[in-house]
Coordinates of C-alpha atoms in Angstrom, one line a residue:
Chain A
E1 CA 0.0 -0.1 0.1
A2 CA 1.6 3.3 -1.1
G3 CA 1.9 5.7 1.9
V4 CA 1.0 9.6 2.0
A5 CA 2.9 11.5 -0.8
Q6 CA 3.9 15.0 -0.3
S7 CA 5.9 17.4 -2.9
P8 CA 8.2 19.2 -2.9
R9 CA 10.2 17.8 0.1
Y10 CA 12.2 21.1 0.4
K11 CA 11.3 24.6 -0.5
I12 CA 13.3 27.8 0.1
I13 CA 11.5 31.2 -0.7
E14 CA 11.8 35.0 0.4
K15 CA 9.3 36.7 2.6
R16 CA 6.4 37.9 0.7
Q17 CA 6.6 35.2 -1.8
S18 CA 4.2 32.6 -2.5
V19 CA 4.5 28.9 -2.2
A20 CA 2.2 25.9 -2.6
F21 CA 2.3 22.3 -1.3
W22 CA 0.8 19.2 -2.6
C23 CA -0.4 16.2 -0.9
N24 CA -1.6 12.7 -2.1
P25 CA -3.3 10.7 0.7
I26 CA -3.5 7.0 1.0
S27 CA -6.1 5.6 -1.7
G28 CA -9.8 5.7 -0.3
H29 CA -9.0 7.9 2.8
A30 CA -11.9 10.2 3.3
T31 CA -10.0 12.3 6.0
L32 CA -7.1 14.5 5.2
Y33 CA -5.1 16.8 7.5
W34 CA -2.5 19.5 7.2
Y35 CA -0.3 20.2 10.3
Q36 CA 2.5 23.0 10.9
Q37 CA 5.5 21.7 12.8
I38 CA 7.8 24.4 13.9
L39 CA 11.3 23.5 15.0
G40 CA 11.3 22.0 18.5
Q41 CA 7.4 21.7 18.8
G42 CA 4.8 19.0 18.0
P43 CA 2.6 19.2 14.9
K44 CA -0.1 21.6 15.2
L45 CA -3.5 21.1 13.1
L46 CA -4.0 23.9 10.4
I47 CA -6.8 22.1 8.5
Q48 CA -9.1 19.2 8.4
F49 CA -11.1 17.7 5.4
Q50 CA -13.6 15.2 5.3
N51 CA -13.8 14.2 1.5
N52 CA -13.7 17.6 0.0
G53 CA -15.4 19.5 2.8
V54 CA -13.9 21.5 5.6
V55 CA -14.3 19.9 9.1
D56 CA -11.9 22.4 11.2
D57 CA -9.8 25.1 10.0
S58 CA -9.8 26.9 13.3
Q59 CA -6.1 27.2 13.6
L60 CA -5.6 28.3 9.9
P61 CA -4.4 31.9 9.5
K62 CA -6.8 32.5 6.7
D63 CA -5.4 36.1 5.8
R64 CA -2.3 34.2 4.0
F65 CA -2.9 30.5 4.0
S66 CA -5.5 28.5 1.9
A67 CA -6.4 24.9 1.4
E68 CA -8.4 22.9 -0.8
R69 CA -9.1 19.5 -1.4
L70 CA -10.9 19.3 -5.1
K71 CA -12.7 15.9 -5.8
G72 CA -12.0 14.6 -2.2
V73 CA -8.4 13.1 -3.1
D74 CA -5.4 15.3 -3.4
S75 CA -5.1 18.6 -1.4
T76 CA -2.9 21.6 -1.9
L77 CA -2.0 24.2 0.9
K78 CA -1.0 27.7 -0.2
I79 CA 0.7 30.5 1.7
Q80 CA 0.4 34.0 0.2
P81 CA 2.2 36.0 1.2
A82 CA 5.0 34.1 3.4
K83 CA 6.2 35.4 6.5
L84 CA 9.6 34.3 8.4
E85 CA 7.6 32.6 11.0
D86 CA 6.0 30.4 8.4
S87 CA 9.3 28.5 8.3
A88 CA 8.4 25.1 9.4
V89 CA 7.8 21.6 8.3
Y90 CA 4.3 21.2 6.7
L91 CA 2.9 17.6 7.4
C92 CA -0.1 15.9 5.5
A93 CA -1.8 13.1 7.1
S94 CA -4.6 10.9 6.1
T95 CA -7.2 8.6 7.7
P96 CA -9.9 6.2 6.5
N97 CA -12.6 8.3 8.4
E98 CA -12.5 11.3 11.0
G99 CA -12.9 8.8 13.8
S100 CA -9.8 6.6 13.0
Y101 CA -7.2 6.3 15.7
E102 CA -4.4 5.9 13.2
Q103 CA -3.1 8.8 11.3
Y104 CA -0.9 8.1 8.4
F105 CA 1.6 10.8 7.8
G106 CA 3.6 11.8 4.8
P107 CA 7.5 12.8 5.0
G108 CA 6.5 16.5 5.1
T109 CA 7.8 19.5 3.1
R110 CA 10.2 21.7 5.0
L111 CA 9.9 25.2 4.1
T112 CA 12.4 28.1 4.8
V113 CA 11.4 31.6 4.5
T114 CA 14.4 34.1 4.1
Chain B
D1 CA -9.3 17.3 24.6
A2 CA -7.2 17.0 27.8
K3 CA -3.5 18.1 28.2
T4 CA -0.7 16.0 29.0
T5 CA 2.7 16.2 30.6
Q6 CA 5.9 14.5 29.6
P7 CA 9.4 14.8 30.5
P8 CA 11.3 16.5 27.7
S9 CA 14.0 14.2 27.4
M10 CA 15.1 10.4 28.4
D11 CA 17.9 8.3 27.8
C12 CA 18.0 4.4 27.6
A13 CA 20.7 1.8 27.0
E14 CA 20.4 -0.3 23.9
G15 CA 18.4 -3.5 24.7
R16 CA 17.0 -2.4 27.7
A17 CA 13.4 -1.3 28.4
A18 CA 12.3 2.2 27.8
N19 CA 9.7 3.2 30.1
L20 CA 8.1 6.5 29.0
P21 CA 5.7 8.3 31.6
C22 CA 2.8 10.5 30.7
N23 CA 0.7 12.4 33.1
H24 CA -3.0 13.4 32.1
S25 CA -4.5 14.1 35.3
T26 CA -7.6 15.9 33.7
I27 CA -8.6 13.0 31.4
S28 CA -12.4 12.4 31.0
G29 CA -14.0 9.2 31.1
N30 CA -14.4 8.9 27.2
E31 CA -11.1 10.0 26.3
Y32 CA -8.4 7.3 25.2
V33 CA -4.6 7.7 25.4
Y34 CA -2.6 7.6 22.2
W35 CA 1.1 7.3 21.7
Y36 CA 2.8 8.4 18.7
R37 CA 6.5 8.8 17.7
Q38 CA 8.5 10.9 15.2
I39 CA 11.8 9.7 14.0
H40 CA 14.0 12.6 12.9
S41 CA 12.7 14.0 9.3
Q42 CA 9.9 11.7 9.3
G43 CA 6.2 12.2 9.9
P44 CA 4.6 11.0 13.2
Q45 CA 4.0 7.3 13.5
Y46 CA 1.1 5.6 15.5
I47 CA 2.4 3.2 18.1
I48 CA -0.7 2.1 20.4
H49 CA -3.7 3.5 22.2
G50 CA -6.0 2.2 25.2
L51 CA -9.0 3.5 27.3
K52 CA -8.3 1.9 30.7
N53 CA -6.9 -1.7 30.1
N54 CA -3.4 -2.3 29.6
E55 CA -2.6 -2.9 25.8
T56 CA 0.4 -4.6 24.1
N57 CA 1.3 -4.8 20.3
E58 CA 4.2 -5.7 18.2
M59 CA 5.7 -2.3 19.1
A60 CA 4.9 -1.4 22.5
S61 CA 3.0 -2.0 25.7
L62 CA 0.8 0.7 27.2
I63 CA 0.1 0.7 31.0
I64 CA -2.6 2.9 32.1
T65 CA -3.2 3.5 36.1
E66 CA -6.2 2.8 37.6
D67 CA -7.3 6.1 38.1
R68 CA -6.3 6.6 34.4
K69 CA -4.4 9.9 35.6
S70 CA -1.2 8.6 34.1
S71 CA 0.2 6.0 31.7
T72 CA 3.8 4.6 30.6
L73 CA 4.6 3.4 27.1
I74 CA 7.1 0.6 27.4
L75 CA 9.4 -0.2 24.8
P76 CA 10.5 -3.8 25.9
H77 CA 14.0 -4.1 24.2
A78 CA 15.0 -0.6 22.8
T79 CA 17.2 -0.5 19.6
L80 CA 18.9 2.5 18.2
R81 CA 16.1 3.0 15.7
D82 CA 13.9 3.7 18.5
T83 CA 15.4 7.2 19.2
A84 CA 12.6 9.4 18.7
V85 CA 10.2 12.0 19.9
Y86 CA 7.5 10.3 21.6
Y87 CA 4.0 12.0 21.9
C88 CA 1.4 11.2 24.5
I89 CA -2.2 12.2 23.4
V90 CA -5.6 12.0 24.9
R91 CA -8.6 12.3 22.6
V92 CA -12.2 11.4 22.6
A93 CA -12.3 8.4 20.3
F94 CA -14.3 7.8 17.4
T95 CA -14.8 11.4 16.9
G96 CA -13.4 14.0 14.6
N97 CA -11.7 15.7 17.4
Q98 CA -8.0 16.6 16.6
F99 CA -4.9 15.2 18.2
Y100 CA -3.0 17.7 20.3
F101 CA 0.7 16.6 19.9
G102 CA 2.3 18.7 22.6
T103 CA 6.1 18.7 22.7
G104 CA 6.6 15.1 23.6
T105 CA 9.6 13.2 25.1
S106 CA 12.9 12.9 23.1
L107 CA 14.2 9.5 23.7
T108 CA 17.8 8.7 22.9
V109 CA 19.0 5.0 22.8
I110 CA 22.4 4.7 23.9
P111 CA 24.6 1.8 22.3

């Protein structure tokens, strides 16, 4: 079974630029999560999708972050414009449904904003 | 969801049991205890979860105190590959509630 795929693995941008991350969850998984992990901290949930609908985006900085999951499969997370404090690893995870106890994580995208 | 308290770091000799404690004194009756770990440069990985009974799988054992206010994750024979950050999380099961990862315990297995 293929795992959660993410790209790119690394990205370096200057502040005020835009960036987009892509996630392909495990086939058949209805629930998809985006997390932000700042160095030295645990992952923090940004947004949760159930199929193509948003379940929880309460911690998403909506003035600069956006995410979509068209057709309930792949998802993209965008930052526009980026700030220095957005430097972090962005993790995507998926589960068969929102009640599942095991989240399957991708390898993450390491973003550096200079 | 209830908060958890974990020591920031621990060491364990290779081949010995690693016992990772977690305090969750405000846990409510319908909240489970979950453990995940994160090896350097990888995403977190599920280890085990439980409600009140002790649980064991191929990776680890989970011991939950009778009052459910604390728990211990046990890696019976730690290897160098077990070096990772271990997260203890409490969450209402079978809901869409999010996992709060906290800062975890950084376990270093020493040769």
